Tab-separated table of C-alpha atoms in Angstrom:
chain	number	residue	atom	x	y	z
A	14	UNK	CA	37.799	161.400	54.957
A	15	UNK	CA	36.758	158.723	52.413
A	16	UNK	CA	33.107	157.662	52.506
A	17	UNK	CA	34.054	153.935	53.136
A	18	UNK	CA	35.889	155.123	56.227
A	19	UNK	CA	32.869	156.942	57.554
A	20	UNK	CA	30.831	154.034	56.934
A	21	UNK	CA	33.184	151.779	58.855
A	22	UNK	CA	33.175	154.348	61.843
A	23	UNK	CA	29.359	154.544	61.676
A	24	UNK	CA	29.119	150.654	61.682
A	25	UNK	CA	31.573	150.404	64.638
A	26	UNK	CA	29.511	153.056	66.541
A	27	UNK	CA	26.326	151.118	65.778
A	28	UNK	CA	27.911	147.855	67.034
A	29	UNK	CA	29.206	149.473	70.309
A	30	UNK	CA	25.953	150.993	70.999
A	31	UNK	CA	24.190	147.743	70.380
A	32	UNK	CA	26.652	145.960	72.754
A	33	UNK	CA	26.165	148.547	75.375
A	34	UNK	CA	22.294	148.350	75.219
A	35	UNK	CA	22.770	144.559	75.428
A	36	UNK	CA	25.002	144.923	78.367
A	37	UNK	CA	22.599	147.192	80.195
A	38	UNK	CA	19.537	145.002	79.617
A	39	UNK	CA	21.346	142.015	80.815
A	40	UNK	CA	22.841	143.607	83.891
A	41	UNK	CA	19.369	145.150	84.692
A	42	UNK	CA	17.422	141.829	84.321
A	43	UNK	CA	19.877	139.891	86.422
A	44	UNK	CA	20.115	142.405	89.356
A	45	UNK	CA	16.818	144.541	89.587
A	46	UNK	CA	14.032	141.981	88.664
A	47	UNK	CA	12.357	139.532	90.893
A	48	UNK	CA	13.068	135.967	90.000
A	49	UNK	CA	16.285	136.899	88.062
A	50	UNK	CA	18.264	137.949	91.322
A	51	UNK	CA	19.380	134.576	92.621
A	52	UNK	CA	20.294	133.831	96.199
A	53	UNK	CA	22.891	131.394	95.143
A	54	UNK	CA	24.697	133.962	92.986
A	55	UNK	CA	24.475	136.805	95.735
A	56	UNK	CA	25.854	134.224	98.437
A	57	UNK	CA	28.754	133.399	96.146
A	58	UNK	CA	29.437	137.078	95.479
A	59	UNK	CA	29.528	137.967	99.035
A	60	UNK	CA	32.546	135.742	99.835
A	61	UNK	CA	31.238	134.534	103.142
A	62	UNK	CA	31.405	130.812	104.060
A	63	UNK	CA	28.018	130.216	105.437
A	64	UNK	CA	28.036	126.474	105.766
A	65	UNK	CA	30.120	126.683	108.843
A	66	UNK	CA	27.457	128.600	110.511
A	67	UNK	CA	24.558	126.185	109.518
A	68	UNK	CA	24.537	124.183	112.948
A	69	UNK	CA	24.203	127.242	114.866
A	70	UNK	CA	21.367	128.558	112.576
A	71	UNK	CA	19.468	125.171	112.809
A	72	UNK	CA	19.877	125.124	116.592
A	73	UNK	CA	18.598	128.631	117.048
A	74	UNK	CA	15.792	128.144	114.484
A	75	UNK	CA	14.215	125.474	116.777
A	76	UNK	CA	14.000	127.862	119.636
A	77	UNK	CA	12.781	130.772	117.558
A	78	UNK	CA	10.162	128.824	115.630
A	79	UNK	CA	8.821	127.407	118.854
A	80	UNK	CA	7.837	130.881	119.946
A	81	UNK	CA	4.193	132.316	119.183
A	82	UNK	CA	4.327	133.943	115.938
A	83	UNK	CA	2.007	135.041	112.907
A	84	UNK	CA	1.847	136.350	109.465
A	85	UNK	CA	0.842	140.118	109.007
A	86	UNK	CA	0.161	142.104	105.791
A	87	UNK	CA	0.050	145.752	104.901
A	88	UNK	CA	-0.581	147.487	101.567
A	89	UNK	CA	2.383	149.807	100.413
A	90	UNK	CA	2.046	153.205	99.190
A	91	UNK	CA	2.173	152.121	95.589
A	92	UNK	CA	-0.488	149.315	96.135
A	93	UNK	CA	1.558	146.268	96.838
A	94	UNK	CA	0.691	143.551	99.379
A	95	UNK	CA	3.659	143.347	101.791
A	96	UNK	CA	4.316	140.514	104.296
A	97	UNK	CA	6.107	140.164	107.699
A	98	UNK	CA	6.306	137.613	110.445
A	99	UNK	CA	5.457	139.013	113.899
A	100	UNK	CA	6.818	137.604	117.148
A	101	UNK	CA	5.416	139.061	120.426
A	102	UNK	CA	7.771	139.650	123.217
A	103	UNK	CA	8.652	136.773	125.546
A	104	UNK	CA	8.223	137.652	129.150
A	105	UNK	CA	10.970	135.872	131.106
A	106	UNK	CA	12.076	135.413	134.700
A	107	UNK	CA	15.453	134.401	135.947
A	108	UNK	CA	15.638	131.026	137.622
A	109	UNK	CA	19.404	130.648	138.558
A	110	UNK	CA	21.030	130.517	135.214
A	111	UNK	CA	18.102	129.385	133.270
A	112	UNK	CA	15.674	131.718	131.477
A	113	UNK	CA	12.007	130.456	131.647
A	114	UNK	CA	9.762	131.687	128.886
A	115	UNK	CA	6.335	132.637	130.166
A	116	UNK	CA	3.004	131.646	128.435
A	117	UNK	CA	1.772	133.348	125.414
A	118	UNK	CA	-1.803	133.460	124.198
A	119	UNK	CA	-3.855	135.159	121.480
A	120	UNK	CA	-6.747	137.221	122.467
A	121	UNK	CA	-8.993	138.785	119.882
A	122	UNK	CA	-6.524	138.005	117.242
A	123	UNK	CA	-3.704	140.048	119.064
A	124	UNK	CA	-0.743	138.226	120.443
A	125	UNK	CA	-0.156	139.128	124.101
A	126	UNK	CA	2.269	137.513	126.682
A	127	UNK	CA	1.663	136.593	130.103
A	128	UNK	CA	4.468	136.940	132.751
A	129	UNK	CA	5.285	134.512	135.450
A	130	UNK	CA	2.978	136.364	137.979
A	131	UNK	CA	0.073	136.011	135.618
A	132	UNK	CA	-0.186	139.682	134.605
A	133	UNK	CA	-1.020	140.419	130.835
A	134	UNK	CA	1.507	142.818	129.407
A	135	UNK	CA	1.481	144.509	125.879
A	136	UNK	CA	4.903	144.658	124.052
A	137	UNK	CA	7.068	147.457	125.418
A	138	UNK	CA	9.943	147.432	122.858
A	139	UNK	CA	10.252	145.892	119.331
A	140	UNK	CA	12.869	145.497	116.809
A	141	UNK	CA	12.051	145.591	113.038
A	142	UNK	CA	14.558	143.542	111.094
A	143	UNK	CA	15.186	144.273	107.405
A	144	UNK	CA	16.899	141.434	105.400
A	145	UNK	CA	19.497	141.758	102.593
A	146	UNK	CA	19.405	141.444	98.758
A	147	UNK	CA	17.616	138.280	97.681
A	148	UNK	CA	16.921	137.241	101.342
A	149	UNK	CA	13.725	136.798	103.348
A	150	UNK	CA	12.802	138.281	106.704
A	151	UNK	CA	12.303	134.988	108.649
A	152	UNK	CA	15.108	132.941	107.282
A	153	UNK	CA	17.645	135.559	107.404
A	154	UNK	CA	17.032	136.488	111.108
A	155	UNK	CA	16.742	133.142	112.929
A	156	UNK	CA	20.110	133.535	114.574
A	157	UNK	CA	19.960	137.126	115.819
A	158	UNK	CA	16.191	136.673	116.792
A	159	UNK	CA	17.610	134.503	119.703
A	160	UNK	CA	19.237	137.455	120.994
A	161	UNK	CA	16.388	139.890	120.541
A	162	UNK	CA	13.641	137.451	121.908
A	163	UNK	CA	15.682	136.667	124.970
A	164	UNK	CA	16.240	140.228	125.703
A	165	UNK	CA	12.581	141.156	125.860
A	166	UNK	CA	11.998	142.517	122.446
A	167	UNK	CA	8.993	141.793	120.212
A	168	UNK	CA	10.015	141.162	116.678
A	169	UNK	CA	8.727	142.221	113.218
A	170	UNK	CA	10.479	140.529	110.117
A	171	UNK	CA	9.343	142.022	106.794
A	172	UNK	CA	9.903	140.567	103.401
A	173	UNK	CA	11.146	143.418	101.316
A	174	UNK	CA	9.096	144.144	98.140
A	175	UNK	CA	9.870	141.696	95.256
A	176	UNK	CA	11.169	139.178	97.802
A	177	UNK	CA	9.650	136.371	99.759
A	178	UNK	CA	5.808	136.577	100.293
A	179	UNK	CA	5.760	140.303	99.375
A	180	UNK	CA	4.428	141.542	96.085
A	181	UNK	CA	6.664	143.422	93.611
A	182	UNK	CA	8.470	143.113	90.390
A	183	UNK	CA	11.348	145.495	90.999
A	184	UNK	CA	13.752	145.228	93.875
A	185	UNK	CA	13.780	148.508	95.896
A	186	UNK	CA	17.391	148.648	97.158
A	187	UNK	CA	16.474	150.782	100.082
A	188	UNK	CA	15.166	153.724	98.067
A	189	UNK	CA	11.662	152.288	97.842
A	190	UNK	CA	11.934	149.933	100.901
A	191	UNK	CA	12.356	152.932	103.071
A	192	UNK	CA	8.866	154.039	102.473
A	193	UNK	CA	7.790	150.410	103.212
A	194	UNK	CA	9.785	150.659	106.496
A	195	UNK	CA	7.938	153.789	107.329
A	196	UNK	CA	4.655	151.897	106.678
A	197	UNK	CA	5.731	149.034	108.969
A	198	UNK	CA	6.725	151.442	111.825
A	199	UNK	CA	3.065	152.890	111.623
A	200	UNK	CA	1.728	149.298	111.783
A	201	UNK	CA	3.776	148.504	114.901
A	202	UNK	CA	2.478	151.688	116.602
A	203	UNK	CA	-1.276	150.757	115.647
A	204	UNK	CA	-0.686	147.065	116.866
A	205	UNK	CA	1.427	147.626	119.980
A	206	UNK	CA	0.218	150.964	121.133
A	207	UNK	CA	1.563	154.417	121.242
A	208	UNK	CA	4.107	153.806	124.022
A	209	UNK	CA	5.979	151.171	122.094
A	210	UNK	CA	9.601	151.704	121.585
A	211	UNK	CA	11.109	150.782	118.231
A	212	UNK	CA	14.555	149.835	117.023
A	213	UNK	CA	15.301	149.335	113.336
A	214	UNK	CA	17.747	146.774	112.325
A	215	UNK	CA	19.095	146.058	108.818
A	216	UNK	CA	21.644	144.016	107.069
A	217	UNK	CA	23.261	144.721	103.772
A	218	UNK	CA	20.341	146.152	101.647
A	219	UNK	CA	18.164	146.074	104.812
A	220	UNK	CA	21.244	148.212	106.342
A	221	UNK	CA	20.820	150.631	103.493
A	222	UNK	CA	17.096	150.684	103.910
A	223	UNK	CA	17.273	151.716	107.695
A	224	UNK	CA	19.930	154.428	106.909
A	225	UNK	CA	17.867	155.725	104.020
A	226	UNK	CA	14.786	155.680	106.471
A	227	UNK	CA	16.824	157.978	109.014
A	228	UNK	CA	16.387	160.816	106.614
A	229	UNK	CA	12.704	160.626	106.882
A	230	UNK	CA	10.381	162.355	109.576
A	231	UNK	CA	9.922	159.447	111.865
A	232	UNK	CA	7.482	158.953	114.785
A	233	UNK	CA	9.199	159.494	118.258
A	234	UNK	CA	8.536	155.922	118.906
A	235	UNK	CA	11.792	154.960	116.881
A	236	UNK	CA	14.460	155.383	119.432
A	237	UNK	CA	17.498	154.011	117.358
A	238	UNK	CA	18.835	152.420	114.088
A	239	UNK	CA	21.437	149.627	113.639
A	240	UNK	CA	22.921	149.309	110.221
A	241	UNK	CA	25.091	146.108	109.397
A	242	UNK	CA	27.037	146.397	106.466
A	243	UNK	CA	24.766	148.817	104.756
A	244	UNK	CA	25.666	150.475	101.353
A	245	UNK	CA	25.430	154.084	100.222
A	246	UNK	CA	23.387	153.516	97.021
A	247	UNK	CA	22.602	150.891	94.509
A	248	UNK	CA	24.668	152.794	92.010
A	249	UNK	CA	27.744	152.993	94.054
A	250	UNK	CA	27.568	149.276	95.322
A	251	UNK	CA	27.128	148.008	91.853
A	252	UNK	CA	29.812	150.258	90.403
A	253	UNK	CA	32.177	148.642	93.033
A	254	UNK	CA	31.080	145.019	92.173
A	255	UNK	CA	31.481	145.514	88.462
A	256	UNK	CA	34.900	147.245	88.860
A	257	UNK	CA	36.569	145.031	91.640
A	258	UNK	CA	34.768	141.742	91.396
A	259	UNK	CA	34.133	141.407	87.459
A	260	UNK	CA	36.858	143.871	86.495
A	261	UNK	CA	34.386	145.619	84.107
A	262	UNK	CA	33.798	149.291	83.546
A	263	UNK	CA	30.521	150.637	84.957
A	264	UNK	CA	29.700	152.615	81.901
A	265	UNK	CA	27.401	151.949	80.164
A	266	UNK	CA	25.582	149.349	82.272
A	267	UNK	CA	24.928	151.520	85.404
A	268	UNK	CA	23.921	154.557	83.425
A	269	UNK	CA	21.606	152.488	81.253
A	270	UNK	CA	20.219	150.558	84.267
A	271	UNK	CA	19.586	153.903	85.933
A	272	UNK	CA	17.459	155.094	83.070
A	273	UNK	CA	15.585	151.664	82.763
A	274	UNK	CA	14.922	151.887	86.501
A	275	UNK	CA	13.528	155.271	86.460
A	276	UNK	CA	11.040	154.202	83.740
A	277	UNK	CA	10.220	150.820	85.166
A	278	UNK	CA	10.679	150.934	88.981
A	279	UNK	CA	10.184	154.660	89.403
A	280	UNK	CA	13.475	155.559	91.170
A	281	UNK	CA	17.108	156.473	90.111
A	282	UNK	CA	20.040	154.325	91.277
A	283	UNK	CA	21.544	157.068	93.263
A	284	UNK	CA	18.226	159.082	93.873
A	285	UNK	CA	18.448	157.944	97.522
A	286	UNK	CA	21.852	157.755	99.019
A	287	UNK	CA	22.603	156.773	102.801
A	288	UNK	CA	25.474	159.108	102.931
A	289	UNK	CA	23.161	162.019	102.285
A	290	UNK	CA	20.182	160.765	104.164
A	291	UNK	CA	22.084	160.435	107.444
A	292	UNK	CA	22.984	164.092	107.353
A	293	UNK	CA	19.248	164.644	107.953
A	294	UNK	CA	19.183	161.873	110.781
A	295	UNK	CA	17.883	162.750	114.240
A	296	UNK	CA	17.883	159.253	115.827
A	297	UNK	CA	20.825	157.685	117.184
A	298	UNK	CA	22.674	155.188	114.676
A	299	UNK	CA	25.004	152.167	115.607
A	300	UNK	CA	27.033	151.358	112.487
A	301	UNK	CA	28.494	147.663	112.212
A	302	UNK	CA	30.656	146.245	109.426
A	303	UNK	CA	33.162	143.583	108.670
A	304	UNK	CA	36.708	144.541	108.026
A	305	UNK	CA	37.088	142.005	105.220
A	306	UNK	CA	33.782	142.756	103.350
A	307	UNK	CA	34.524	142.775	99.609
A	308	UNK	CA	30.874	142.917	98.547
A	309	UNK	CA	29.968	146.235	100.293
A	310	UNK	CA	33.453	147.617	101.251
A	311	UNK	CA	34.156	148.752	104.741
A	312	UNK	CA	35.056	152.173	103.499
A	313	UNK	CA	31.246	152.793	102.809
A	314	UNK	CA	30.564	152.352	106.448
A	315	UNK	CA	33.315	154.925	107.477
A	316	UNK	CA	31.850	157.364	104.827
A	317	UNK	CA	28.390	157.212	105.916
A	318	UNK	CA	29.501	157.252	109.719
A	319	UNK	CA	31.415	160.449	108.946
A	320	UNK	CA	28.376	162.108	107.299
A	321	UNK	CA	26.032	161.035	110.174
A	322	UNK	CA	24.776	164.157	112.061
A	323	UNK	CA	22.773	162.239	114.752
A	324	UNK	CA	24.405	160.448	117.840
A	325	UNK	CA	26.343	157.607	116.467
A	326	UNK	CA	28.407	154.527	117.358
A	327	UNK	CA	30.554	152.204	115.278
A	328	UNK	CA	31.739	148.461	115.645
A	329	UNK	CA	34.136	147.180	113.019
A	330	UNK	CA	34.571	143.333	113.330
A	331	UNK	CA	38.220	142.401	112.282
A	332	UNK	CA	38.214	139.499	109.874
A	333	UNK	CA	34.493	139.433	109.121
A	334	UNK	CA	33.235	139.233	105.500
A	335	UNK	CA	29.892	140.376	104.167
A	336	UNK	CA	27.179	139.948	106.779
A	337	UNK	CA	29.185	137.874	108.842
A	338	UNK	CA	29.950	140.362	111.703
A	339	UNK	CA	27.303	138.671	114.112
A	340	UNK	CA	28.754	135.138	113.566
A	341	UNK	CA	32.421	136.193	113.478
A	342	UNK	CA	32.344	137.901	116.918
A	343	UNK	CA	29.030	137.356	118.567
A	344	UNK	CA	30.206	138.623	121.879
A	345	UNK	CA	31.403	141.950	120.555
A	346	UNK	CA	28.120	142.348	118.343
A	347	UNK	CA	25.787	141.617	121.439
A	348	UNK	CA	27.603	143.822	123.661
A	349	UNK	CA	27.370	146.757	121.077
A	350	UNK	CA	23.568	145.932	120.722
A	351	UNK	CA	23.095	145.974	124.565
A	352	UNK	CA	25.027	149.164	125.227
A	353	UNK	CA	23.233	150.807	122.379
A	354	UNK	CA	19.803	149.668	123.464
A	355	UNK	CA	20.388	150.859	127.029
A	356	UNK	CA	21.175	154.249	125.690
A	357	UNK	CA	18.321	154.540	123.365
A	358	UNK	CA	15.697	152.849	125.278
A	359	UNK	CA	16.270	154.785	128.631
C-alpha cells in the first residue's frame, strides 16, 4: 500500500476519533451535568402536552401549599447537602361529602397533627416521592399530593442530587439516587418513629430510582414501591433516545459517556439496572406506564415487571405518553394506588 494512502487512512481515522470524542463530550455535558440538562428540552423530548393540565395543577397547588410543610436537609453518603419538603399527615373526618382537615401545629420543631377529637397523633404512613430528570420534588408532585394527603399520608418530596435545592454537579440517574433514597428512608424512620409505614413512589428517573432501591436491604418499614414509567438504566434509555428520537447511533457517545461518568461521577451508565435489581426485590411493586410513551418505551416496563421476583401488579394506561398516566386516567391510577396500599399497609 502506498505511503500516501496510509497517511490518508491515518488522517481519516484521526478525524473520526476526534469527531467521536467531540460527540461524546457534547452528549455528556448536555445530559449528565447540572445546569446543562434543561427542563424545557426534556419536556419537549417527552412528547407530553402538559399545557392542558396546567389548570388542574394550579388548582391542586393551592390546596397542597396551604397545608403545613417545611424544608428538611440531610447529608448524602458522599458529602452532599440534600433537600426535601416534608408534609405531615392531615388527620381528617368525614362530614357528609366534605372532608374537613384538622388543625396542625409545630411542637419542638416537629410537625404533628391534631385530629377532630383533639388527640395528637404521629404520622402512621408516609409516601416518599422521587421526581424525574430535570424536575424538582415539590413542583413535580403538586397534583398527586392531593391524593396522598387526602388519603392520610404524610409526604416527603426530595430534590434529587444535582436538582432543585440539593447539591451535586452530576446527575445520579437512579444509580446514585438509590443510596440517597435509603438515607431519606432512615430520616423518615428517625423523624416519624419506628412504626411508620413507608411507600416509595417515583416517576421516570424517580421510577428508576425506586426500582433500583428495591435491590437494597431495606428496613421493614418500607411496605411497597410504585414505579411510574421507570427505565432500566441510563445507558439503555439514552441508547433508545439516540436511536429512535434522533436517529443517531449510540456508539461512540454512550460508550464514551460511560467512561467519563465513571471517572467524574463515580458510576457506570449500566452499573445499576432496574431489570437486575428487581430480581433481588422483596417488597411488593406496582408498575405503571403509558402505552404511548416514546421517551421511556412501555416495553421497558414489561421487561422489568417480568424480571421482578417480589409480589407485583401492573397498570398500563392506554394512550398515555411519558409521565402522563396519572392525568390521562386519574380514576384508574388512583384505584390502582388505593388497592395496592390496602394490600401492603395491612
